[in-house]
Coordinates of C-alpha atoms in Angstrom, one line a residue:
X23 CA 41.1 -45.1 32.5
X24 CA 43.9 -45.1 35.0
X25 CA 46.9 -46.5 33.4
X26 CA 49.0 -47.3 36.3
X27 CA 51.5 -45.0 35.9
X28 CA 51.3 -42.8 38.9
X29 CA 54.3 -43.1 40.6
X30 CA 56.8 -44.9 38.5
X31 CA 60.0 -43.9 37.3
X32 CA 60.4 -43.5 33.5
X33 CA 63.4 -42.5 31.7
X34 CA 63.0 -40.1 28.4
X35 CA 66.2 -39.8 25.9
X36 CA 65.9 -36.6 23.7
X37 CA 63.0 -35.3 26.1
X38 CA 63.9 -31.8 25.3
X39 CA 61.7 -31.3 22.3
X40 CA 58.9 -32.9 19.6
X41 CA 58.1 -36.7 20.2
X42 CA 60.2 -36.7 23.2
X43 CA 58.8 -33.5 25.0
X44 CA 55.1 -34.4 24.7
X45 CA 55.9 -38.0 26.6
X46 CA 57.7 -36.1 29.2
X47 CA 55.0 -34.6 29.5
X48 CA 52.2 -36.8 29.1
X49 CA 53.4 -39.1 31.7
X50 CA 54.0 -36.3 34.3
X51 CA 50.5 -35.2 33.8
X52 CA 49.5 -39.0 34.6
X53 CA 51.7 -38.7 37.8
X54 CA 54.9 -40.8 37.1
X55 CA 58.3 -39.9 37.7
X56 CA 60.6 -38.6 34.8
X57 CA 64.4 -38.3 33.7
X58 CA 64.9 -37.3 30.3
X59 CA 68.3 -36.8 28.6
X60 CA 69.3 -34.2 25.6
X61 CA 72.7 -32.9 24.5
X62 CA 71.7 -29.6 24.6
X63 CA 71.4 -28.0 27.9
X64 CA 70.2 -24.7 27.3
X65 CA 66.5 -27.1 25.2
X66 CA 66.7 -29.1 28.4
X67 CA 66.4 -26.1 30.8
X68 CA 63.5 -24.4 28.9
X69 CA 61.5 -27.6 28.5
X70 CA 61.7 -28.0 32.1
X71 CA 60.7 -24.8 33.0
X72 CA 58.1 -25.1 30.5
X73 CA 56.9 -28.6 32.4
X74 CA 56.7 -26.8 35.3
X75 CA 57.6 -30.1 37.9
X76 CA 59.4 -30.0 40.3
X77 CA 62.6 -31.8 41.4
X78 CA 60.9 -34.8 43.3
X79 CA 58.7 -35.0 39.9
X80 CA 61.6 -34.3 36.8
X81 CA 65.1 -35.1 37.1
X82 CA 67.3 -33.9 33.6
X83 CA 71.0 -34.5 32.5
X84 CA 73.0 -33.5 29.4
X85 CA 73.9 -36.9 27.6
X86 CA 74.8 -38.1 24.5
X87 CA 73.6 -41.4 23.6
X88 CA 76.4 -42.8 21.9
X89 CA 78.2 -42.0 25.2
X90 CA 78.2 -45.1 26.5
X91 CA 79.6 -43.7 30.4
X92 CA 77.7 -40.5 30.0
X93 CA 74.5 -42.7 29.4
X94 CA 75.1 -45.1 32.4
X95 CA 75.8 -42.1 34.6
X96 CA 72.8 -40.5 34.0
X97 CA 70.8 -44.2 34.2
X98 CA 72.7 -44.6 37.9
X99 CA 72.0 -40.9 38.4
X100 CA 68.2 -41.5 37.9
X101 CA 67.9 -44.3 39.7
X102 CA 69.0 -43.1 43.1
X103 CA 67.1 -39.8 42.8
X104 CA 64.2 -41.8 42.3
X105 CA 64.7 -45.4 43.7
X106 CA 63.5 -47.0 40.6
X107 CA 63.3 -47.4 36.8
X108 CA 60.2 -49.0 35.7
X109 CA 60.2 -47.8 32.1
X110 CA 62.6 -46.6 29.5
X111 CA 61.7 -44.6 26.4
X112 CA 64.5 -44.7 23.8
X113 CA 63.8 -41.6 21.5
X114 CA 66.9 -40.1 20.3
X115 CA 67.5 -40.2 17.3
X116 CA 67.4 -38.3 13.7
X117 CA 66.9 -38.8 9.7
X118 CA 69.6 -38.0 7.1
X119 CA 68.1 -37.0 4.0
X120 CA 70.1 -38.5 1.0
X121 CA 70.4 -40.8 -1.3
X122 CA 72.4 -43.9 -2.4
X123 CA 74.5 -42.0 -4.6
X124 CA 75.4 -39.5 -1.8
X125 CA 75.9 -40.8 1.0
X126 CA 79.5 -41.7 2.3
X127 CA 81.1 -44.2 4.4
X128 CA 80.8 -42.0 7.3
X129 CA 77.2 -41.5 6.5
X130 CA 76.3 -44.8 7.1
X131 CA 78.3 -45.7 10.1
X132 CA 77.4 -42.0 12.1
X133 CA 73.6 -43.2 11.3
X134 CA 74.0 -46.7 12.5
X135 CA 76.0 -45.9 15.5
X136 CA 73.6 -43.2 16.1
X137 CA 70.1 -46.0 15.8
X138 CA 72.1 -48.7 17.1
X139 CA 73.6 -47.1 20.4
X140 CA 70.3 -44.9 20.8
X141 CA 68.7 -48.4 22.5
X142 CA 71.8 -50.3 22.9
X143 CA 73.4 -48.1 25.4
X144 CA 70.1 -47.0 27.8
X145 CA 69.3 -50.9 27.6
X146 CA 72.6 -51.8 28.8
X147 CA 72.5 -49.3 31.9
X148 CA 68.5 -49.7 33.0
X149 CA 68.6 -53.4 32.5
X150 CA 69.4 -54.4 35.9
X151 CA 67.4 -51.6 37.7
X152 CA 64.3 -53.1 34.8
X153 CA 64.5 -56.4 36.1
X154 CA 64.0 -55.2 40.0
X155 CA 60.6 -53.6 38.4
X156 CA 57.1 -55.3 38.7
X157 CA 55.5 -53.8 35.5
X158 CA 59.2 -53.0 33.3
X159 CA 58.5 -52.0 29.7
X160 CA 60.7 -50.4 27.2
X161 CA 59.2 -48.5 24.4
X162 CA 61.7 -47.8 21.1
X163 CA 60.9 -45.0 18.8
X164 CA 60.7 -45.9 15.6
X165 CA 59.8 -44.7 12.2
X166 CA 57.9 -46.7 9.2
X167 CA 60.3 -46.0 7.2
X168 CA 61.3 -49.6 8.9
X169 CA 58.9 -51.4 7.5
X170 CA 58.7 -49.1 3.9
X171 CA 61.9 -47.5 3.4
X172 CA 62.5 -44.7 1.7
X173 CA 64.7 -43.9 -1.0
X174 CA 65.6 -39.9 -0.3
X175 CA 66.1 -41.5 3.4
X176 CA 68.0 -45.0 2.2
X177 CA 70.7 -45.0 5.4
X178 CA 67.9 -44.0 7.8
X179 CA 65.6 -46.2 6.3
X180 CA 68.2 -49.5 6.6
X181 CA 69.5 -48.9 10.2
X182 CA 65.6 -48.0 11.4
X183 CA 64.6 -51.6 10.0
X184 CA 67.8 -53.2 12.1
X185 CA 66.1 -51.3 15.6
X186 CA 62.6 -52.7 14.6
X187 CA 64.2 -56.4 14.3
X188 CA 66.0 -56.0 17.2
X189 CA 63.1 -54.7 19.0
X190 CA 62.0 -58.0 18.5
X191 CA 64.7 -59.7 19.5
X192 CA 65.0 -58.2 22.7
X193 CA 61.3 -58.8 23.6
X194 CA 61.7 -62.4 23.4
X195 CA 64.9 -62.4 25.1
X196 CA 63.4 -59.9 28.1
X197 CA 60.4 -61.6 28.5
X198 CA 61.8 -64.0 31.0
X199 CA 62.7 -61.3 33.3
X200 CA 59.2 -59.7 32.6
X201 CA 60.4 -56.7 31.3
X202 CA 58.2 -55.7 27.9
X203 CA 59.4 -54.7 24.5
X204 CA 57.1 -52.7 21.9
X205 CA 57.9 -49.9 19.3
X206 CA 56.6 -47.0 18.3
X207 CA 56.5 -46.6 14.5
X208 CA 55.9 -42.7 13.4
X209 CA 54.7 -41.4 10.1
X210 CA 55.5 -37.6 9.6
X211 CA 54.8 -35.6 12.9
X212 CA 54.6 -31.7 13.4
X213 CA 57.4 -31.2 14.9
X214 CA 59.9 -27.8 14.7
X215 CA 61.5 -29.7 11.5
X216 CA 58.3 -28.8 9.6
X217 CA 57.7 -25.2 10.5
X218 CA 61.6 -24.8 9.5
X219 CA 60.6 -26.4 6.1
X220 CA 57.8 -24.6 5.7
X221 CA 59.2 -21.3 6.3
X222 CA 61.9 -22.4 3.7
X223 CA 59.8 -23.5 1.4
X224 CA 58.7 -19.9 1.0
X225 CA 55.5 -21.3 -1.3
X226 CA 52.7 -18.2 -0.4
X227 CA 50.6 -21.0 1.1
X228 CA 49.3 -20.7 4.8
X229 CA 51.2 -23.6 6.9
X230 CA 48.0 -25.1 7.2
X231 CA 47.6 -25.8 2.9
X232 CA 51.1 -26.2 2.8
X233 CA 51.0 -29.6 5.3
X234 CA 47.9 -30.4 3.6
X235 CA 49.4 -30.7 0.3
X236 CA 52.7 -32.6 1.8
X237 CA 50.1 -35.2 3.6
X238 CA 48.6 -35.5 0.1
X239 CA 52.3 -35.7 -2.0
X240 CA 53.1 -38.6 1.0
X241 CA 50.1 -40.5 0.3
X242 CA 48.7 -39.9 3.9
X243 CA 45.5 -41.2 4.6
X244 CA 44.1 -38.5 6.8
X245 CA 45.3 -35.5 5.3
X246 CA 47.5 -34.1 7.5
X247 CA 50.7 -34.5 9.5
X248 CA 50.6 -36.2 13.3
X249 CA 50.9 -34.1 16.0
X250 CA 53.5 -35.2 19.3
X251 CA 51.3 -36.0 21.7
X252 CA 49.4 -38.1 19.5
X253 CA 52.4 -40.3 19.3
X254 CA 52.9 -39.6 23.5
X255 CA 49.5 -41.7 23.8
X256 CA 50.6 -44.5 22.1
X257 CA 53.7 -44.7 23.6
X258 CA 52.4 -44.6 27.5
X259 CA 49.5 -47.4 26.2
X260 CA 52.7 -49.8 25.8
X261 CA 54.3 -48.4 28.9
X262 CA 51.2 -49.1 30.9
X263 CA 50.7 -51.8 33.0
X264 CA 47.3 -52.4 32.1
X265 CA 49.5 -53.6 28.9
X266 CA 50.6 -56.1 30.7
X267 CA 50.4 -59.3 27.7
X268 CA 51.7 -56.7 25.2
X269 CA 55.5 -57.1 23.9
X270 CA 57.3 -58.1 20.5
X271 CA 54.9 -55.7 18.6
X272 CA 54.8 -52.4 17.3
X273 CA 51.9 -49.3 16.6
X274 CA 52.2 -47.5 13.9
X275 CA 50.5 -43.4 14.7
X276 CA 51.5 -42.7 10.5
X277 CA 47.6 -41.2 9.5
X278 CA 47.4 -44.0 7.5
X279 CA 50.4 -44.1 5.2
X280 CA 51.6 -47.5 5.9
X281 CA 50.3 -49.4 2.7
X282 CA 51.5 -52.9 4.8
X283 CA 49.2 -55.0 5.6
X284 CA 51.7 -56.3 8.7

């Protein structure tokens, strides 16, 4: 199926590696236009090299997304290399691993700052490029830790529940101005963190076993950790046009770890 994305302008945040990458990459290979964002520009040169598009195909920046300047520069930046933003996938982002009992003051406010700002500040700065869009969605990357937190994960848990709700907010205040809001909710993904813990982990088993018996400690469903472009495909259904009466809702790609029944 052709999902109407040839041709339009999408904008990435941390499009340099895992989750991030494979859209990049997945929506090139069904003909749209990309920017994508990282704060490391030596990651962002080799995935781009690695995508192989060229400049009228791939346009990349170093930005931070707390930067609230640095984001709108790179937002105006994309916009006039391209002419457009129809889409805007907000993906930085990262877990802290600790609990109650360790966690500072500074933990939780560097970890809502960092959710919070992560959607606030590329909303802000596509919002009015969005609105001039026939077909503008907005897909947030989210975990389901939001929906069935974790206690090793307790500020990441707490501030990826806030994004999901105001996910929701903003799809009912967008609508208006036709411009769609879903979320992605992820589940544990194969992405460089695991290798790194695997290696670590120094347990004799092949990495293969070794995921098998996390999926099976995590109560996963299928048996294995989620690959990125899994999650890519979910992410350009919402983008799509075709997905046209979809907004306010979220897909959770988890291999059947969600126990919810919501």
């Amino acid at each position: 199926m052709d999902l109407g994305l040839a041709d339009r302008t999408v904008l990435v945040t941390g499009g340099s590696s895992g989750v991030g990458l494979a859209t990049v990459r997945a929506l090139l290979d069904e003909g749209a236009r990309v920017a994508t964002c990282g704060r490391d520009a030596d990651r962002l040169d080799k995935a781009a090299a690695r995508l192989g598009a060229g400049d009228d195909r791939l346009l990349t920046g170093v930005c931070d997304v707390r930067d609230a300047t640095a984001v709108r520069d790179f937002v105006a930046r994309t916009a006039d290399h391209f002419g457009a933003l129809d889409g805007l996938v907000n993906n930085a982002g990262q877990s802290r691993m600790k609990r109650l009992a360790e966690t500072t003051e500074e933990d939780w406010r560097d970890e809502l700052e960092l959710k919070f700002a992560g959607v606030l500040n590329p909303l802000h700065a596509a919002l009015p490029h969005l609105r001039a869009s026939d077909a503008a969605g907005i897909v947030n990357i989210n975990a389901v830790l939001a929906k069935q937190p974790e206690p090793r994960l307790i500020t990441t848990s707490a501030a990826r529940a806030g994004i999901l709700n105001l996910s929701a907010s903003l799809a009912r205040e967008l609508a208006p101005d036709g411009i769609r809001v879903n979320s992605v909710c992820l589940g544990l993904i194969d992405t460089g963190q695991w290798t790194r813990r695997h290696a670590a982990a120094d347990s004799g088993l092949s990495y293969e076993e070794w995921q098998a018996e996390l999926a099976a400690d995590r109560g996963i469903a299928l048996g294995r950790l989620g690959r990125a472009e899994e999650v890519a495909y979910a992410v350009l259904a919402l983008l799509s046009p075709r997905a046209s009466y979809i907004t306010g809702t979220s897909i959770d790609v988890c291999g059947g770890v969600g126990r919810g029944i919501l």
